Tab-separated table of C-alpha atoms and ligand atoms in Angstrom:
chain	number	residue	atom	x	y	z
A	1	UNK	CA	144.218	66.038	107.715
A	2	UNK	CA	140.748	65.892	106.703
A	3	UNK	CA	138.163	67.915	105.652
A	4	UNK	CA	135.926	66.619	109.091
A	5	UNK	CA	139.416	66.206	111.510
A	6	UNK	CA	140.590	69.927	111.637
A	7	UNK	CA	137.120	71.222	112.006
A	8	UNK	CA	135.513	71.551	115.427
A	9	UNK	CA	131.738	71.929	116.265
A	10	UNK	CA	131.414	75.279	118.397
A	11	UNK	CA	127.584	75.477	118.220
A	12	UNK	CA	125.714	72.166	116.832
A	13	UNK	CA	122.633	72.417	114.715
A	14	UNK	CA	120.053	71.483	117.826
A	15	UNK	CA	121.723	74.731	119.833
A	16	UNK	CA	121.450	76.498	116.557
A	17	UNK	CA	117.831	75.737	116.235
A	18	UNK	CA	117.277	76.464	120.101
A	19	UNK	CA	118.399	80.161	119.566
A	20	UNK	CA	116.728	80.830	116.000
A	21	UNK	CA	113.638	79.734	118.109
A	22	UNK	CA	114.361	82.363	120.651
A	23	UNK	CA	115.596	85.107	118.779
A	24	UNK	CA	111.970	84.762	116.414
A	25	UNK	CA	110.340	84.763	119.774
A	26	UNK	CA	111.828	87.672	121.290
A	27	UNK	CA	110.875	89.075	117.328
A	28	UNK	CA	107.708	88.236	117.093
A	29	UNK	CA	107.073	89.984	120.229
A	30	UNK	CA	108.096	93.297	118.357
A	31	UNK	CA	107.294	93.330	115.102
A	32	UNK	CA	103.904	90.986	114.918
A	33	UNK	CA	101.971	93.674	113.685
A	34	UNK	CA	104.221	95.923	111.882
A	35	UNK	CA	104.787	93.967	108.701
A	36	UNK	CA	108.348	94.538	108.589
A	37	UNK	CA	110.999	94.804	105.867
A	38	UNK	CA	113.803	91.754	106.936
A	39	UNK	CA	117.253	92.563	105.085
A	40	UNK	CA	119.722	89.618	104.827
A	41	UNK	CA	123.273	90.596	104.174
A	42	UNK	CA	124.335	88.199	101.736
A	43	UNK	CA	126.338	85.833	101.467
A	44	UNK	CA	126.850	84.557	105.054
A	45	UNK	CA	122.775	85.266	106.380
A	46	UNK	CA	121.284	82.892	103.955
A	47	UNK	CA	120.975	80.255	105.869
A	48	UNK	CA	119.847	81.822	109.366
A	49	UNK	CA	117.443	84.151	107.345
A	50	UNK	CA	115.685	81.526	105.851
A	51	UNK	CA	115.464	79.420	109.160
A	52	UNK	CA	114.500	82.565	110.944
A	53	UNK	CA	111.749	84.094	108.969
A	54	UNK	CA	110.154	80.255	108.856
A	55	UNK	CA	109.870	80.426	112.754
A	56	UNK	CA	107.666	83.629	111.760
A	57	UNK	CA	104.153	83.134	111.725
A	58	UNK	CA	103.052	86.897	110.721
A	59	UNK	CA	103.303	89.208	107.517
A	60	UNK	CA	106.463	90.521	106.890
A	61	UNK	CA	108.821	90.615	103.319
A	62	UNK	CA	112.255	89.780	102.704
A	63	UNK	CA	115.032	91.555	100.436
A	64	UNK	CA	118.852	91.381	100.317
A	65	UNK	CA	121.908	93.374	100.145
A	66	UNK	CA	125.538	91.939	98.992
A	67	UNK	CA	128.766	93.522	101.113
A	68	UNK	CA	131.702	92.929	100.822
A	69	UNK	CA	134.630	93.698	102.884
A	70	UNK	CA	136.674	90.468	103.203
A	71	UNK	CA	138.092	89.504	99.858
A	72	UNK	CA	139.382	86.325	100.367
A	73	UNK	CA	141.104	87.365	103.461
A	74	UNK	CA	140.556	86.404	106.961
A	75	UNK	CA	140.668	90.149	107.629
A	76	UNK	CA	138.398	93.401	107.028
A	77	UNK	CA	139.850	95.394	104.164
A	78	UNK	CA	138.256	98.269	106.353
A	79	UNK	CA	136.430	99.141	102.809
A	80	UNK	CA	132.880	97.704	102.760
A	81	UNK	CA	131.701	97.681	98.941
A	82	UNK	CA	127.501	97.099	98.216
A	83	UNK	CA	127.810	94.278	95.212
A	84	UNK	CA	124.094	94.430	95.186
A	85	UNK	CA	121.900	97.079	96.451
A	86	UNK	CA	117.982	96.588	98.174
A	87	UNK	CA	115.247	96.591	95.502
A	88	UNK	CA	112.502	97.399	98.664
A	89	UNK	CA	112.230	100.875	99.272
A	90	UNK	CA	112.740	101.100	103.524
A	91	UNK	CA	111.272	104.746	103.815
A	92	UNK	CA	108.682	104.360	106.309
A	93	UNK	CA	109.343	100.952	106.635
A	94	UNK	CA	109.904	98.996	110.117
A	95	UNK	CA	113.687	97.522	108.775
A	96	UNK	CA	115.203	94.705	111.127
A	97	UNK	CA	118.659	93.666	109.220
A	98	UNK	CA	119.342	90.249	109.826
A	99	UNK	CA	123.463	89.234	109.545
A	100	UNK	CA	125.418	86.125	109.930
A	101	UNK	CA	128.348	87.983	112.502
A	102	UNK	CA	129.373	90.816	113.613
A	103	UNK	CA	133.054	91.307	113.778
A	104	UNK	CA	134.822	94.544	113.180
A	105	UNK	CA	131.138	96.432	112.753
A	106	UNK	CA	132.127	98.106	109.576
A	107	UNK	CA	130.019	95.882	107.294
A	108	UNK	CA	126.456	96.455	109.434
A	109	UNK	CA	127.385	100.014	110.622
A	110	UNK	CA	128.162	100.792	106.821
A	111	UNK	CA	124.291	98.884	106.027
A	112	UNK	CA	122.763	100.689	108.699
A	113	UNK	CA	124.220	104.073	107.859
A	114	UNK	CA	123.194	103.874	104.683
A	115	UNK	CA	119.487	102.856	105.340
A	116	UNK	CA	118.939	105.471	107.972
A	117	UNK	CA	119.766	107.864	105.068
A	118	UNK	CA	116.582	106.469	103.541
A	119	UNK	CA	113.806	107.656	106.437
A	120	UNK	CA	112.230	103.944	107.863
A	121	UNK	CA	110.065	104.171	110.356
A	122	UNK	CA	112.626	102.044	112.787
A	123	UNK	CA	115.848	100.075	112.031
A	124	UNK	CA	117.320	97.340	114.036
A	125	UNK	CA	120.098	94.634	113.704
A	126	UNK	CA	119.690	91.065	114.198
A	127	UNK	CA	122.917	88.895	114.206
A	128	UNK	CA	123.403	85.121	114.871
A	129	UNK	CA	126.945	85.775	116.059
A	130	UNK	CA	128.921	88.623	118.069
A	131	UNK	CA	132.925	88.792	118.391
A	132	UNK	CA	133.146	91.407	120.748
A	133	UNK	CA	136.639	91.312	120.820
A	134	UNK	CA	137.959	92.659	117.188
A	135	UNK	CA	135.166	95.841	117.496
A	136	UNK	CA	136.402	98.271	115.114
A	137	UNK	CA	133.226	100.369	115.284
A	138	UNK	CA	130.342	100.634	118.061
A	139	UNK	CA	127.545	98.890	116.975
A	140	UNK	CA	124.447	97.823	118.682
A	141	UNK	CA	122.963	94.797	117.962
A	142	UNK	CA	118.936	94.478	119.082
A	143	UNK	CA	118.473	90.875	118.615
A	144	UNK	CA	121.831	88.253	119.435
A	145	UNK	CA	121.886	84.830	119.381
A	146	UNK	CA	125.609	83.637	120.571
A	147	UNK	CA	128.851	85.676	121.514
A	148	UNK	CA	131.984	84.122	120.016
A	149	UNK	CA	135.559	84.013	121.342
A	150	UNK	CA	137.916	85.153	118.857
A	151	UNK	CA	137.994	82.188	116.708
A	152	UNK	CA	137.804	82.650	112.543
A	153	UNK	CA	134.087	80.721	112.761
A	154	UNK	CA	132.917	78.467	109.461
A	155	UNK	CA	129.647	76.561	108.496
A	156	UNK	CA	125.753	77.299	108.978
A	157	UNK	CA	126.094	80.269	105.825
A	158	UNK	CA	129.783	81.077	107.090
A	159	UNK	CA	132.767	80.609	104.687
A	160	UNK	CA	136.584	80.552	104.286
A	161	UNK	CA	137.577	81.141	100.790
A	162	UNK	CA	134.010	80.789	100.042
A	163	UNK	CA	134.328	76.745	101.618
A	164	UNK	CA	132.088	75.152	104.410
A	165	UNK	CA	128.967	77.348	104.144
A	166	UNK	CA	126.784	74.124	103.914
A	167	UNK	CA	128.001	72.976	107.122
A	168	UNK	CA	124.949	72.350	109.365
A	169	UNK	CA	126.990	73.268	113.154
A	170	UNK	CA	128.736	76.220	113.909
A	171	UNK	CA	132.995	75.082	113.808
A	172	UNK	CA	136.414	76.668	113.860
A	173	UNK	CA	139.548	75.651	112.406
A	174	UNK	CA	141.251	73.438	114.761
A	175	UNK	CA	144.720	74.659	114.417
A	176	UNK	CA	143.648	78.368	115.325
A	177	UNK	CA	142.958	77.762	119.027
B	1	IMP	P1	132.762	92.977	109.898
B	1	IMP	O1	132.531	94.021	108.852
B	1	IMP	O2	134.244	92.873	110.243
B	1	IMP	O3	131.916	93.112	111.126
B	1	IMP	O4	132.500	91.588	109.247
B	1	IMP	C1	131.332	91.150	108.924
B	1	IMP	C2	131.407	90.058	107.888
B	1	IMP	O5	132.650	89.351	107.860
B	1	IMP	C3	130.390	89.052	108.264
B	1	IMP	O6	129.217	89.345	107.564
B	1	IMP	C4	130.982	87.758	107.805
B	1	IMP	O7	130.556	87.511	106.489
B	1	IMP	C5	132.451	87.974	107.826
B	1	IMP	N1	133.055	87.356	109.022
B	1	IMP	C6	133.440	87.951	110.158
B	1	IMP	N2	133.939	87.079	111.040
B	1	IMP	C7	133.853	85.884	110.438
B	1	IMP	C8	134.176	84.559	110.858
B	1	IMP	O8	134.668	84.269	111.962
B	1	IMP	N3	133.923	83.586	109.947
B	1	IMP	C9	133.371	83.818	108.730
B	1	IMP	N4	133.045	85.033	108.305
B	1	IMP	C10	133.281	86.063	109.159
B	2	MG	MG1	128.401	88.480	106.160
């Protein structure tokens, strides 16, 4: 099979771009004159952090954390490690943390956790993706763009084994469904 045959497109690039337009409006309405603190959760937010804060058109900063819970599993470990910790201090700060999906909730409950600890003056979560279905953890997620069957999801920042990030569309595996 090839690389393009076993993958198919779940979200294309033009509905990608139609809900990183909403989700900027619906944050723009909040945080236009708060100057907040965005936190990508690297590796998989690159790409919808950079297209997000461009449909931005007021002050704010950037900064990013590296998690890891996957390995080079399909699977949370159930151990989230911090590879790379925030240079920005968030006390005081108005913190929206922007990640690629949520999926157990261990990853952004551990983030979020751990910047409450720190005093900012409000913290929210922004996700591109929600899997509802393999919840581990509550979370609550302020700002969604799409909610995902339980498919393993690749492309648009998204990897397997570290492969397909640079795909522009949102695809699965074709064999998994
Ligand atoms: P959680 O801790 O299980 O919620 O997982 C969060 C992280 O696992 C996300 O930041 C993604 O990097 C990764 N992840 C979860 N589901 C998928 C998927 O379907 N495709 C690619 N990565 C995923
Ligand atoms: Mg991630």
């Amino acid at each position: 099979m090839t690389y393009a045959a076993k993958l198919k497109v779940l979200f294309s690039r033009s509905d990608i771009a139609c809900t990183v337009g909403r989700l900027a409006s619906e944050i723009s309405r909040d945080y236009r004159d708060k100057n907040p603190l965005l936190i990508g959760i690297l590796k998989g937010s690159f790409i919808f952090l950079a297209d997000l804060v461009r449909e931005l058109d007021f002050p704010l900063e950037v900064d990013f954390v590296t998690l890891s819970s996957y390995g080079s599993a399909r699977e949370s470990c159930g151990q989230v490690k911090m590879l790379q910790c925030l240079r920005t201090d968030p006390c005081g700060r108005h913190v929206l943390v922007v990640e690629d999906i949520v999926d157990s909730g261990l990853t952004t409950s551990f983030l979020l956790e751990h910047i409450r600890k720190q005093n900012p003056a409000s913290l929210k979560l922004c996700a591109l993706s929600d899997k509802p279905s393999r919840r581990r953890t509550p979370v609550r997620i302020d700002y969604l763009g799409f909610t995902v069957p339980d498919v393993f999801i690749v492309g648009y920042g998204t990897d397997c084994n570290e492969e397909f990030r640079n795909l522009a569309d949102i695809c699965y595996l074709e064999e998994e469904v």
